[in-house]
Coordinates of C-alpha atoms in Angstrom, one line a residue:
X23 CA 97.5 147.1 133.1
X24 CA 97.5 144.3 136.2
X25 CA 98.7 146.0 139.5
X26 CA 99.8 144.8 142.9
X27 CA 98.1 146.3 146.2
X28 CA 95.6 146.1 148.4
X29 CA 93.5 148.6 148.9
X30 CA 94.3 152.0 146.4
X31 CA 94.2 154.3 149.6
X32 CA 97.1 152.6 151.4
X33 CA 100.0 151.9 147.8
X34 CA 102.2 154.8 149.6
X35 CA 101.7 154.3 153.0
X36 CA 102.4 150.3 152.8
X37 CA 104.9 151.3 150.2
X38 CA 106.9 153.7 152.9
X39 CA 106.9 151.5 155.0
X40 CA 107.8 148.1 152.9
X41 CA 111.1 150.5 152.5
X42 CA 112.1 151.8 156.5
X43 CA 111.7 147.6 156.7
X44 CA 114.0 146.9 154.2
X45 CA 116.7 149.5 155.2
X46 CA 119.3 148.7 157.8
X47 CA 118.1 148.9 161.7
X48 CA 118.6 152.6 163.2
X49 CA 119.2 154.7 159.0
X50 CA 115.7 155.0 158.4
X51 CA 112.3 156.2 160.3
X52 CA 109.0 158.4 159.6
X53 CA 107.2 160.3 161.2
X54 CA 104.1 158.9 163.7
X55 CA 101.9 161.8 161.6
X56 CA 100.3 158.6 158.7
X57 CA 98.9 158.3 157.3
X58 CA 97.6 162.0 156.1
X59 CA 100.9 163.6 156.3
X60 CA 103.9 161.0 154.8
X61 CA 107.8 162.0 155.8
X62 CA 110.3 160.2 155.8
X63 CA 113.5 160.9 158.1
X64 CA 117.5 160.3 158.7
X65 CA 116.6 158.2 161.8
X66 CA 120.7 159.8 163.0
X67 CA 119.6 162.8 162.8
X68 CA 120.7 165.4 165.2
X69 CA 120.2 169.1 163.3
X70 CA 123.4 169.9 164.1
X71 CA 124.0 171.1 159.7
X72 CA 122.1 172.2 156.8
X73 CA 119.1 169.6 156.7
X74 CA 118.1 169.0 153.4
X75 CA 114.4 168.3 151.8
X76 CA 113.2 166.5 148.8
X77 CA 109.2 165.7 147.9
X78 CA 106.9 165.8 145.9
X79 CA 104.2 163.4 144.9
X80 CA 104.7 159.3 145.5
X81 CA 105.0 157.1 142.2
X82 CA 108.8 158.6 141.1
X83 CA 110.2 155.4 143.7
X84 CA 112.9 155.6 144.4
X85 CA 112.7 158.8 145.1
X86 CA 112.4 160.7 147.2
X87 CA 112.2 158.5 149.7
X88 CA 115.2 156.2 149.2
X89 CA 117.1 158.6 148.9
X90 CA 117.4 159.7 152.2
X91 CA 120.3 159.2 154.3
X92 CA 124.0 160.7 155.0
X93 CA 125.6 162.0 152.1
X94 CA 122.1 162.9 150.7
X95 CA 118.7 163.8 152.4
X96 CA 118.2 164.3 155.4
X97 CA 113.8 163.6 154.8
X98 CA 111.0 163.3 151.9
X99 CA 108.2 164.4 152.4
X100 CA 105.5 161.9 149.6
X101 CA 102.0 163.2 148.7
X102 CA 99.5 160.4 146.6
X103 CA 101.0 159.6 143.8
X104 CA 101.4 162.2 141.6
X105 CA 100.3 164.7 144.4
X106 CA 102.2 167.1 145.4
X107 CA 102.2 166.2 149.6
X108 CA 100.1 169.4 151.6
X109 CA 101.8 172.4 153.4
X110 CA 100.9 171.0 156.6
X111 CA 103.0 167.9 155.5
X112 CA 106.5 169.8 154.1
X113 CA 106.1 171.5 157.3
X114 CA 106.1 169.0 159.3
X115 CA 109.0 167.9 157.9
X116 CA 110.8 170.7 158.5
X117 CA 110.6 171.8 162.1
X118 CA 110.8 167.9 162.4
X119 CA 114.3 168.2 161.3
X120 CA 115.1 171.8 161.2
X121 CA 117.8 173.6 164.0
X122 CA 120.0 176.3 163.8
X123 CA 122.1 175.9 160.3
X124 CA 118.9 175.7 158.5
X125 CA 117.1 173.9 155.8
X126 CA 117.5 174.1 152.2
X127 CA 114.1 172.4 150.4
X128 CA 114.7 171.0 146.7
X129 CA 111.7 171.6 144.5
X130 CA 110.7 170.3 141.4
X131 CA 109.2 172.9 138.7
X132 CA 105.7 171.3 138.9
X133 CA 102.8 174.3 140.2
X134 CA 101.8 171.9 143.2
X135 CA 105.0 171.7 143.8
X136 CA 106.1 175.3 144.3
X137 CA 103.0 175.8 146.1
X138 CA 102.9 174.0 148.2
X139 CA 106.7 174.0 149.3
X140 CA 106.3 178.1 149.1
X141 CA 103.8 178.7 151.5
X142 CA 105.3 175.4 153.6
X143 CA 108.6 178.0 153.4
X144 CA 107.1 180.8 154.2
X145 CA 105.6 179.9 157.5
X146 CA 108.2 178.2 158.5
X147 CA 110.9 181.5 158.3
X148 CA 108.1 182.9 160.0
X149 CA 108.7 181.2 163.1
X150 CA 111.7 181.3 163.6
X151 CA 113.4 179.2 161.1
X152 CA 115.6 179.7 158.4
X153 CA 115.1 178.9 154.9
X154 CA 115.9 178.4 151.7
X155 CA 114.0 177.3 148.0
X156 CA 116.1 175.7 145.2
X157 CA 113.7 174.8 142.3
X158 CA 115.0 172.2 139.3
X159 CA 113.3 173.2 136.0
X160 CA 115.7 170.5 134.7
X161 CA 113.4 169.1 131.4
X162 CA 114.2 170.7 127.6
X163 CA 111.9 168.7 125.3
X164 CA 109.6 172.3 126.0
X165 CA 112.1 174.5 124.2
X166 CA 109.3 177.9 124.2
X167 CA 107.6 176.9 128.3
X168 CA 108.2 179.1 131.0
X169 CA 108.3 177.0 133.5
X170 CA 110.0 173.7 132.1
X171 CA 109.8 170.9 134.9
X172 CA 111.8 169.4 137.4
X173 CA 113.0 165.4 136.4
X174 CA 115.1 164.2 136.6
X175 CA 118.1 166.0 137.1
X176 CA 117.0 166.7 140.4
X177 CA 118.7 164.0 141.8
X178 CA 122.5 165.8 141.3
X179 CA 120.8 168.6 143.4
X180 CA 120.0 166.1 145.9
X181 CA 123.4 164.8 145.6
X182 CA 125.5 168.0 145.9
X183 CA 123.5 169.5 148.2
X184 CA 123.4 167.1 150.4
X185 CA 127.0 166.7 150.9
X186 CA 128.4 170.3 151.9
X187 CA 125.4 170.1 154.4
X188 CA 127.4 166.5 155.2
X189 CA 130.7 169.0 155.4
X190 CA 129.2 171.5 157.1
X191 CA 128.7 174.0 155.5
X192 CA 126.5 176.9 155.6
X193 CA 122.8 177.1 154.5
X194 CA 124.1 180.2 152.1
X195 CA 126.6 178.1 150.5
X196 CA 124.4 175.0 150.2
X197 CA 121.6 177.2 148.6
X198 CA 124.3 179.4 146.7
X199 CA 125.9 175.9 145.1
X200 CA 122.6 174.0 145.0
X201 CA 120.9 177.2 143.0
X202 CA 123.9 177.2 140.1
X203 CA 123.8 174.3 140.3
X204 CA 120.0 173.8 139.1
X205 CA 120.9 176.3 136.1
X206 CA 123.6 173.5 135.0
X207 CA 121.0 171.0 134.4
X208 CA 119.7 169.3 130.9
X209 CA 117.9 166.9 130.6
X210 CA 115.4 164.7 128.3
X211 CA 112.8 161.3 128.4
X212 CA 111.3 159.7 126.0
X213 CA 108.8 156.5 125.8
X214 CA 107.3 154.0 124.7
X215 CA 104.0 153.7 126.5
X216 CA 103.1 156.0 129.2
X217 CA 101.9 154.8 133.1
X218 CA 99.8 153.0 134.2
X219 CA 98.2 154.3 137.7
X220 CA 97.5 151.4 140.5
X221 CA 93.4 151.9 140.5
X222 CA 92.6 154.0 137.7
X223 CA 91.4 152.2 133.7
X224 CA 94.3 152.6 131.5
X225 CA 94.1 154.2 128.7
X226 CA 97.5 154.2 126.1
X227 CA 98.1 158.0 123.7
X228 CA 100.1 155.8 121.4
X229 CA 99.7 153.9 118.6
X230 CA 101.6 150.1 118.1
X231 CA 104.5 151.3 116.1
X232 CA 104.7 154.7 118.4
X233 CA 106.7 156.2 121.0
X234 CA 107.0 160.0 122.5
X235 CA 109.8 162.5 122.7
X236 CA 109.7 164.6 125.5
X237 CA 106.7 163.4 128.0
X238 CA 106.9 164.1 131.7
X239 CA 107.5 161.9 134.5
X240 CA 103.7 161.5 135.4
X241 CA 102.4 161.0 131.7
X242 CA 101.5 164.3 130.1
X243 CA 102.2 164.1 126.9
X244 CA 105.9 164.9 125.0
X245 CA 107.1 167.6 122.8
X246 CA 106.4 164.7 119.7
X247 CA 105.0 161.4 118.2
X248 CA 107.9 159.5 117.1
X249 CA 108.1 156.1 115.7
X250 CA 109.0 152.6 117.0
X251 CA 113.2 153.1 116.0
X252 CA 116.6 151.2 117.2
X253 CA 118.0 152.8 120.0
X254 CA 121.1 154.2 118.9
X255 CA 118.7 156.4 116.6
X256 CA 116.2 157.4 119.7
X257 CA 120.1 158.2 121.5
X258 CA 121.0 160.1 118.5
X259 CA 118.2 162.8 118.4
X260 CA 118.3 163.0 122.5
X261 CA 121.5 163.9 122.1
X262 CA 121.7 166.3 119.5
X263 CA 118.7 167.9 121.2
X264 CA 120.9 168.1 125.0
X265 CA 123.5 169.2 123.0
X266 CA 121.9 172.6 121.6
X267 CA 121.3 172.5 124.9
X268 CA 124.0 172.5 126.8
X269 CA 126.8 175.8 127.2
X270 CA 129.6 175.0 124.7
X271 CA 132.3 173.8 126.3
X272 CA 133.3 171.9 130.1
X273 CA 132.6 168.5 130.6
X274 CA 129.3 166.8 132.1
X275 CA 128.0 164.2 134.7
X276 CA 125.6 162.6 132.7
X277 CA 122.5 160.3 134.2
X278 CA 120.9 157.1 132.8
X279 CA 117.6 157.2 134.0
X280 CA 115.2 154.1 133.7
X281 CA 111.8 155.8 133.9
X282 CA 109.9 152.0 135.5
X283 CA 109.6 149.5 133.2
X284 CA 112.7 149.2 130.6
X285 CA 114.5 145.7 131.7
X286 CA 118.4 146.2 132.9
X287 CA 119.8 144.6 129.6
X288 CA 118.4 146.5 127.2
X289 CA 119.1 150.1 130.1
X290 CA 122.4 148.5 129.4
X291 CA 122.1 148.5 125.5
X292 CA 121.2 151.7 126.2
X293 CA 124.4 153.3 128.5
X294 CA 126.2 151.6 125.6
X295 CA 124.7 153.4 122.7
X296 CA 125.1 157.1 124.6
X297 CA 128.7 156.4 125.7
X298 CA 130.1 154.7 122.3
X299 CA 128.5 157.6 120.5
X300 CA 130.3 161.2 120.1
X301 CA 128.4 162.6 122.7
X302 CA 130.0 160.5 125.2
X303 CA 133.3 162.9 124.6
X304 CA 131.7 166.2 126.8
X305 CA 131.1 163.3 130.1
X306 CA 134.0 162.7 132.1
X307 CA 131.2 160.6 134.9
X308 CA 128.5 157.9 134.1
X309 CA 125.6 157.4 137.0
X310 CA 123.5 154.4 136.6
X311 CA 122.0 153.1 134.2
X312 CA 119.4 151.9 136.9
X313 CA 115.6 153.2 138.5
X314 CA 116.2 156.5 139.9
X315 CA 113.6 158.6 139.3
X316 CA 111.0 156.8 137.4
X317 CA 106.6 156.7 136.6
X318 CA 105.6 154.7 137.6
X319 CA 106.0 151.1 135.2
X320 CA 106.5 154.2 131.9
X321 CA 109.0 152.1 129.2
X322 CA 110.7 155.1 128.9
X323 CA 114.3 156.9 129.9
X324 CA 116.1 160.1 130.5
X325 CA 119.3 160.9 129.9
X326 CA 120.5 164.2 132.0
X327 CA 123.7 166.1 132.2
X328 CA 125.0 168.6 134.8
X329 CA 128.1 170.7 134.4
X330 CA 130.9 170.0 136.2
X331 CA 133.6 172.3 138.2
X332 CA 135.5 170.6 140.7
X333 CA 133.1 170.9 143.3
X334 CA 130.0 169.2 141.7
X335 CA 132.8 166.7 140.4
X336 CA 133.7 165.8 144.6
X337 CA 130.0 166.0 145.1
X338 CA 128.8 163.7 142.7
X339 CA 131.7 161.2 144.3
X340 CA 131.5 161.3 147.3
X341 CA 129.9 158.0 149.4
X342 CA 126.7 158.4 150.7
X343 CA 124.0 155.9 152.4
X344 CA 121.3 156.0 150.3
X345 CA 122.0 152.6 147.7
X346 CA 118.9 154.4 145.8
X347 CA 121.9 156.5 144.7
X348 CA 124.3 154.6 141.9
X349 CA 127.8 155.3 142.7
X350 CA 128.8 157.7 139.1
X351 CA 131.9 155.7 137.3
X352 CA 134.7 158.1 135.1
X353 CA 133.6 156.8 131.7
X354 CA 135.6 154.1 129.8
X355 CA 136.6 151.9 126.8
X356 CA 135.3 148.4 127.5
X357 CA 138.8 146.5 128.8
X358 CA 139.2 142.6 127.0
X359 CA 140.9 139.6 127.4
X360 CA 142.2 137.2 125.3
X361 CA 140.9 133.6 125.5
X362 CA 142.8 131.1 127.1
X363 CA 144.6 128.5 124.0
X364 CA 144.7 125.5 124.5
X365 CA 145.8 123.0 123.1
X366 CA 143.8 120.3 120.3
X367 CA 140.0 121.7 121.2
X368 CA 138.2 122.5 119.3
X369 CA 136.7 120.8 115.8
X370 CA 139.1 121.3 113.1
X371 CA 138.0 119.7 109.8
X372 CA 139.5 121.1 106.3
X373 CA 137.0 123.1 104.1
X374 CA 135.9 120.3 101.1
X375 CA 132.5 121.1 98.6
X376 CA 130.2 119.2 97.8
X377 CA 127.3 120.5 95.4
X378 CA 124.3 118.8 96.6
X379 CA 125.4 118.8 101.2
X380 CA 125.6 122.5 99.5
X381 CA 122.4 123.0 98.7
X382 CA 120.5 120.6 100.9
X383 CA 122.8 122.6 103.9
X384 CA 121.5 126.0 102.2
X385 CA 117.2 125.2 101.9
X386 CA 117.6 123.5 105.6
X387 CA 118.8 126.6 107.4
X388 CA 116.9 128.7 105.0
X389 CA 113.4 127.3 106.0
X390 CA 114.3 127.5 109.8
X391 CA 115.7 131.4 109.0
X392 CA 112.3 132.0 107.9
X393 CA 110.5 129.8 110.5
X394 CA 111.5 132.1 112.9
X395 CA 108.7 134.5 114.2
X396 CA 106.6 131.6 113.5
X397 CA 108.4 129.8 116.5
X398 CA 108.6 132.3 118.4
X399 CA 104.6 133.1 118.4
X400 CA 104.3 129.2 118.8
X401 CA 106.7 129.1 122.2
X402 CA 105.3 132.5 123.4
X403 CA 102.5 130.6 124.5
X404 CA 104.2 127.5 126.0
X405 CA 107.8 128.9 126.8
X406 CA 109.6 132.0 126.4
X407 CA 109.1 133.3 122.9
X408 CA 112.6 132.3 121.8
X409 CA 113.0 129.6 120.1
X410 CA 112.7 131.0 116.9
X411 CA 115.1 133.2 117.3
X412 CA 117.7 130.7 119.4
X413 CA 117.0 128.2 116.7
X414 CA 117.8 131.4 113.2
X415 CA 120.9 132.2 115.4
X416 CA 122.0 129.2 115.1
X417 CA 120.8 128.4 111.0
X418 CA 123.0 131.5 110.5
X419 CA 125.8 130.4 112.3
X420 CA 126.2 127.4 109.7
X421 CA 125.4 129.6 106.7
X422 CA 127.9 132.3 107.2
X423 CA 130.5 129.0 107.9
X424 CA 129.1 127.6 104.2
X425 CA 132.5 127.8 102.4
X426 CA 135.0 126.7 105.2
X427 CA 132.5 123.5 105.7
X428 CA 134.2 120.2 105.0
X429 CA 130.5 119.8 102.4
X430 CA 132.5 116.1 101.5
X431 CA 132.8 114.3 104.8
X432 CA 130.1 114.1 107.0
X433 CA 131.9 112.9 109.8
X434 CA 133.4 117.0 109.7
X435 CA 130.0 118.1 109.2
X436 CA 128.1 117.2 111.5
X437 CA 131.0 117.0 113.9
X438 CA 131.6 120.6 112.7
X439 CA 127.5 122.2 113.2
X440 CA 128.4 120.1 116.6
X441 CA 130.6 121.8 117.8
X442 CA 128.9 125.1 116.1
X443 CA 125.4 125.0 117.1
X444 CA 126.7 124.6 121.1
X445 CA 128.3 128.2 120.5
X446 CA 126.6 129.8 118.5
X447 CA 122.7 128.5 119.9
X448 CA 123.2 128.8 123.5
X449 CA 120.3 127.5 126.1
X450 CA 119.2 124.0 126.4
X451 CA 118.7 123.5 122.5
X452 CA 121.8 124.7 122.0
X453 CA 123.2 121.7 123.9
X454 CA 120.8 119.1 122.9
X455 CA 121.6 119.6 119.0
X456 CA 125.3 120.4 120.0
X457 CA 125.7 116.5 121.5
X458 CA 123.2 115.3 118.7
X459 CA 125.5 116.4 115.7
X460 CA 128.4 115.6 117.3
X461 CA 127.3 112.1 118.5
X462 CA 126.5 112.0 114.6
X463 CA 129.8 112.5 114.1
X464 CA 131.3 109.9 115.9
X465 CA 128.8 107.4 114.9
X466 CA 129.6 108.4 110.8
X467 CA 133.5 108.5 111.1
X468 CA 132.8 104.7 112.6
X469 CA 131.9 104.1 109.4
X470 CA 127.7 104.1 110.1
X471 CA 125.4 105.4 107.3
X472 CA 123.1 109.1 107.5
X473 CA 119.9 106.8 108.8
X474 CA 122.6 105.1 111.6
X475 CA 124.8 107.7 112.1
X476 CA 121.6 109.7 113.3
X477 CA 120.0 107.9 115.7
X478 CA 123.4 107.0 117.3
X479 CA 123.0 111.5 117.8
X480 CA 119.3 110.6 118.2
X481 CA 120.0 108.6 121.1
X482 CA 123.0 110.0 122.6
X483 CA 120.0 113.1 122.5
X484 CA 117.8 111.7 124.4
X485 CA 119.4 110.2 127.4
X486 CA 121.1 112.8 128.0
X487 CA 118.9 115.3 128.2
X488 CA 115.8 113.3 128.9
X489 CA 113.1 113.2 127.0
X490 CA 111.4 110.6 124.6
X491 CA 108.0 110.4 122.5
X492 CA 105.5 111.0 124.0
X493 CA 106.5 113.9 126.8
X494 CA 106.2 116.6 124.2
X495 CA 109.4 118.1 122.5
X496 CA 111.5 117.9 119.2
X497 CA 111.9 114.8 120.1
X498 CA 108.4 113.4 119.4
X499 CA 109.1 114.5 116.1
X500 CA 112.6 113.5 115.0
X501 CA 112.6 110.1 115.8
X502 CA 109.6 108.8 114.0
X503 CA 111.4 110.8 111.7
X504 CA 114.6 109.1 111.5
X505 CA 114.1 105.8 112.1
X506 CA 111.3 106.6 109.3
X507 CA 114.3 106.9 107.1
X508 CA 116.6 104.0 107.2
X509 CA 113.7 102.3 106.0
X510 CA 111.4 104.0 103.7
X511 CA 113.9 107.8 102.4
X512 CA 113.7 111.5 103.0
X513 CA 109.4 111.9 101.3
X514 CA 108.8 108.9 104.6
X515 CA 110.9 110.7 107.6
X516 CA 109.2 114.6 106.4
X517 CA 105.7 112.3 106.4
X518 CA 106.3 111.0 110.3
X519 CA 107.6 114.7 111.7
X520 CA 105.1 116.0 110.4
X521 CA 102.6 113.8 112.4
X522 CA 104.8 113.2 115.6
X523 CA 104.3 117.6 115.1
X524 CA 100.9 117.5 114.4
X525 CA 100.5 114.5 117.6
X526 CA 101.9 117.4 119.4
X527 CA 99.7 119.7 120.0
X528 CA 97.0 117.0 121.7
X529 CA 99.5 116.5 124.5
X530 CA 97.9 118.5 127.3
X531 CA 101.1 117.3 129.2
X532 CA 104.9 117.6 128.6
X533 CA 107.1 115.7 130.8
X534 CA 110.0 117.1 129.4
X535 CA 111.3 121.1 128.3
X536 CA 110.1 124.1 129.5
X537 CA 106.8 123.0 128.7
X538 CA 106.7 120.7 131.8
X539 CA 106.0 124.2 133.8
X540 CA 102.8 124.5 132.0
X541 CA 100.0 124.4 132.5
X542 CA 97.9 121.3 130.8
X543 CA 95.2 124.5 129.6
X544 CA 97.7 126.9 128.5
X545 CA 98.9 123.8 126.0
X546 CA 96.0 122.8 124.8
X547 CA 96.1 122.6 121.0
X548 CA 99.0 123.8 120.5
X549 CA 101.9 123.1 118.5
X550 CA 105.6 122.1 120.3
X551 CA 107.6 124.7 118.7
X552 CA 110.4 122.5 118.1
X553 CA 108.3 119.5 117.2
X554 CA 107.4 121.1 114.2
X555 CA 111.1 123.5 113.7
X556 CA 112.3 119.1 113.1
X557 CA 109.1 118.3 110.6
X558 CA 109.6 122.0 108.4
X559 CA 113.5 121.5 108.0
X560 CA 112.7 116.8 107.1
X561 CA 110.4 118.6 104.8
X562 CA 112.9 121.3 103.5
X563 CA 114.9 117.9 102.5
X564 CA 112.5 116.8 101.0
X565 CA 111.2 119.1 99.1
X566 CA 115.4 119.6 97.5
X567 CA 115.6 115.8 96.2
X568 CA 112.3 115.8 94.8
X569 CA 113.1 119.1 93.0
X570 CA 116.3 116.6 91.6

């Protein structure tokens, strides 16, 4: 696995300084004890209230330093990646921010954290500081373990304790509320990969079609291996196990946490799966989705829940300074608004039947759908790997309305296909093909034959799109095919389309389309996926006519 860093031993200090340089001036600072002792503190802290201190190994960003600020943590103590901070580091943080009201240490239930924070607390008490400690053990993945791990549910305690301390509550009240809340938190994670530590060899213990349920935030093995499956199925498994660990009554707040490498689009899909499921009936507040307690670049997510009471609900809804905390919201149904009606918009045509046209359209669409993985593979070498999916989506959309198409009216059929592709396909391909069929429909309605109409569509498509033969796009197959269509028929067109597509393999420099942004060496010997699709369309058409 590849990582962005300078020297392995400086990763954490440089990352913390990056946080400080990009935070609002006057909000955060670090103690001048780098590099051995890494403590981030509130720059505006005056020791007049209870201090809330947390921390642990780095690699969980934005935890823990990202939650330092008004309404949450007073200080965060960082160790090296996945290594607990030392006793001296924790004690230094306590001395730096603790005044007469005392301080609360929030500790995840790992042996190193318990020991180092615990000994620091004892030493601080011996020095006269009033110190309490709450240990969070929210992971339910291993039900028979005596010491459950502390994971993302720890953030609930940061928020609740920070809120009460900001209000000026005494240490006894802050600690009691934090300890009671910690007993009412459950969490469970799932991942399709372990995490990769910068500067260390990466070994993935999971097979290509495997994931792991209940692995720890340092990549510790989970409770069981699972197969890669639909997000909805994963959510069902997780919520079933979480429900079994939750109290049977009461409402909960849910934190949807990205463990580091799940794209935002997938995290939103996961959030929808959870909040659209029956499980959502227990969820009164939702926080996320977002990266809050990560495990470096782990491709997974976790769900954490805390049982609510009025005080906890107020605490979770209160506004805080740290941007890493995502505001809690009340889950709700999806709001929809009616699409504005515009008279005369769109293409309308009565359905009509033509057996030959129907067979031809079905043969072409079926061929494009079957090509989805192959076109995606080609596009992945010269683009973003979605050409096959985009084209297949358009083909499926055409097939889905086959019974309502004006198959006996070529001009109307082209116009309807143009409208459909503009909506269904998206991206530049959808727009270009919509222009092509819309213009072809206009030419056909003006009396042009099939070849002339399609050439008219090609002329408009190249005018707006800017691509021409030799530019390494679908035009390299489409243009020779359409010019051959009028003179030699469909078989000649198919032959020319194939020659044009094959020729793109030798075109090392693209002059249009997404491939224009790719280096020459990456394109060598790779057929343009759009040209390949065009060649397959004409091949499907020729094959059908030969069978007839």
